[in-house]
Short mmCIF file of C-alpha atoms in Angstrom, two decimals:
data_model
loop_
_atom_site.label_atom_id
_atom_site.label_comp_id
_atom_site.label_asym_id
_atom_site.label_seq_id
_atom_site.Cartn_x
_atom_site.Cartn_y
_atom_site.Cartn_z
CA UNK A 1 183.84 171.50 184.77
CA UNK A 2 184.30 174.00 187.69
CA UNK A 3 182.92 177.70 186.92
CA UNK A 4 184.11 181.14 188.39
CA UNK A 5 182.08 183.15 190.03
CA UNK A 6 181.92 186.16 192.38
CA UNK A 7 182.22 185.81 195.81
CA UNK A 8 181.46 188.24 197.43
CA UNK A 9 182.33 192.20 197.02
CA UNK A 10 182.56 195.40 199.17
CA UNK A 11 181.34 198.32 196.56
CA UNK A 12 182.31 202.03 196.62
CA UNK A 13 184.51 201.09 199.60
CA UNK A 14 186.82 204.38 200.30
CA UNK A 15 190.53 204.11 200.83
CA UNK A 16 191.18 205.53 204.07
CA UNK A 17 195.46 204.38 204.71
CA UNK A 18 198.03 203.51 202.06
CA UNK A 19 201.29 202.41 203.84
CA UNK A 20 203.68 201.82 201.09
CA UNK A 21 206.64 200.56 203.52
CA UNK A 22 204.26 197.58 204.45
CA UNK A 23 204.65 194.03 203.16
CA UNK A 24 201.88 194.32 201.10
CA UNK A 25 197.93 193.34 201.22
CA UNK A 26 194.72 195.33 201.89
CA UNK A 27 193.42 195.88 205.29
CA UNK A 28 189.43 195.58 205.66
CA UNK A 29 187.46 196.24 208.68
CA UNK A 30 186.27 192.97 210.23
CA UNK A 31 182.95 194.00 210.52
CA UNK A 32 183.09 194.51 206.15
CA UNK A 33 185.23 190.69 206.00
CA UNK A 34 182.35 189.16 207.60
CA UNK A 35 179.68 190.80 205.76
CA UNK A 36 181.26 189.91 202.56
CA UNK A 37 182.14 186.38 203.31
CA UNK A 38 186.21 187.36 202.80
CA UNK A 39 188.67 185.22 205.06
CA UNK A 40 192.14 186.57 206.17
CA UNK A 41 194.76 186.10 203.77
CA UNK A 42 191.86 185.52 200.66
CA UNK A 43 192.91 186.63 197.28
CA UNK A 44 190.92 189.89 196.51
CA UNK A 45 190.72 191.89 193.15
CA UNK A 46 190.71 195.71 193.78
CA UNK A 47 189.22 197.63 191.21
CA UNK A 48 189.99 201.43 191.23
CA UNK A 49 186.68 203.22 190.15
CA UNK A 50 189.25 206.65 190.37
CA UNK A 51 191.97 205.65 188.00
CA UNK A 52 190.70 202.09 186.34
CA UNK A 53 193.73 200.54 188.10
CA UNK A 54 193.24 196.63 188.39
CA UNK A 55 195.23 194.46 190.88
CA UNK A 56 195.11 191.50 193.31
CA UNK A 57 196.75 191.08 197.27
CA UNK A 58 195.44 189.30 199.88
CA UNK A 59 193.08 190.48 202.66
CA UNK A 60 194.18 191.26 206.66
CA UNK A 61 192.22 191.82 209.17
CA UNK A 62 191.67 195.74 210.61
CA UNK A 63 189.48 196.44 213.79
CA UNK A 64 186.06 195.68 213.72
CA UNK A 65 183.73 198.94 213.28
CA UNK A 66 186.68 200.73 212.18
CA UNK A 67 185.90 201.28 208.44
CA UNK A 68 189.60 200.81 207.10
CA UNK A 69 190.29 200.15 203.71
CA UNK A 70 194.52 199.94 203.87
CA UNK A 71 196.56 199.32 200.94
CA UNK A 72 199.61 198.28 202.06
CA UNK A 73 203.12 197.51 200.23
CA UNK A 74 203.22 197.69 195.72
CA UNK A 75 199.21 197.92 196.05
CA UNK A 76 199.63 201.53 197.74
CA UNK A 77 201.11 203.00 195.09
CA UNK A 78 197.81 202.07 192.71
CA UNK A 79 194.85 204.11 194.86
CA UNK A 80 195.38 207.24 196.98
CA UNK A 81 193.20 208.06 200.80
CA UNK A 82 190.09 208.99 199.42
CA UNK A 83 189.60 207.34 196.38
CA UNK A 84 186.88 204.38 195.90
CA UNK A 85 187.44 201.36 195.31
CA UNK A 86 185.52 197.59 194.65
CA UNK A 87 186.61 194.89 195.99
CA UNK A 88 185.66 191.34 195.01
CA UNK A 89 186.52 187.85 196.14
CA UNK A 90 185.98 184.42 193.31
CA UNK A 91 185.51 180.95 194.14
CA UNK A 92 185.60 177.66 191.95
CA UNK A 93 182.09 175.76 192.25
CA UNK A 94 180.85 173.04 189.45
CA UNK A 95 178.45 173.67 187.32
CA UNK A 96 175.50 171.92 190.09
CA UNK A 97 176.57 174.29 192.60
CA UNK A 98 177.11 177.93 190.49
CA UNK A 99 173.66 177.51 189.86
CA UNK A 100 171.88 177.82 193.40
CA UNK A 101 175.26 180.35 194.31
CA UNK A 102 174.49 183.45 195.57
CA UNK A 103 177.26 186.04 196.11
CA UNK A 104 177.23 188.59 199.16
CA UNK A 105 177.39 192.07 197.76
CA UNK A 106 177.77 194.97 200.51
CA UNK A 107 177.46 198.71 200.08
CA UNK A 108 178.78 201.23 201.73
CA UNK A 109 178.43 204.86 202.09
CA UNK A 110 181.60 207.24 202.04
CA UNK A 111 182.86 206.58 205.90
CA UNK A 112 182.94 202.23 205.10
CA UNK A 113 179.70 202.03 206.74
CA UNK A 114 177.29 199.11 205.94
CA UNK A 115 174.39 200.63 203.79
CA UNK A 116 171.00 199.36 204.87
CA UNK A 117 169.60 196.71 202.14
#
């Protein structure tokens, strides 16, 4: 049996672009990728604290220390610049393995910034 668990997520992240004439994804500042364990072009669930909205893309890569959070394409017309937003990644693992699985969870204050912790 394989279980689903959380990945890893970003919490309170603030939108800072929505580019509705892109193709479509969510751009995250490498420096937030790594510290959540997300790889380019990962399936992420966004999860608009603002408006409840719920909705999936995949993840591309924006400049390191730069603290975007782009929505890009369909998934910019479901958050607005400003509003927060969690994002969180799932992986399959059996049962052996969701036991000893520990997810990376990373905070961040209102500028995408790392919060100590």
């Amino acid at each position: 049996m394989h279980i689903t668990l959380m990945k890893g997520k970003i919490h309170r992240a603030s939108v800072t672009e929505a580019d509705l004439h892109y193709e479509g994804s969510i751009s995250i500042d490498r420096t937030l990728l790594d510290a959540a364990g997300f790889l380019v072009h990962e399936r992420v669930e966004i999860y608009n604290i603002e408006t409840g909205a719920r909705f999936a893309t995949y993840v591309i890569e924006a400049p390191n220390g730069s603290g975007t959070i782009g929505l890009n394409g369909a998934a910019a017309r479901l958050a607005m610049i400003g509003d927060r937003v969690i994002i969180v990644a799932y992986a399959s693992f059996d049962e052996a393995e969701a036991k000893f699985f520990s997810p990376r969870v990373v905070l961040v204050d209102p500028e995408n910034r790392i919060l100590p912790g």
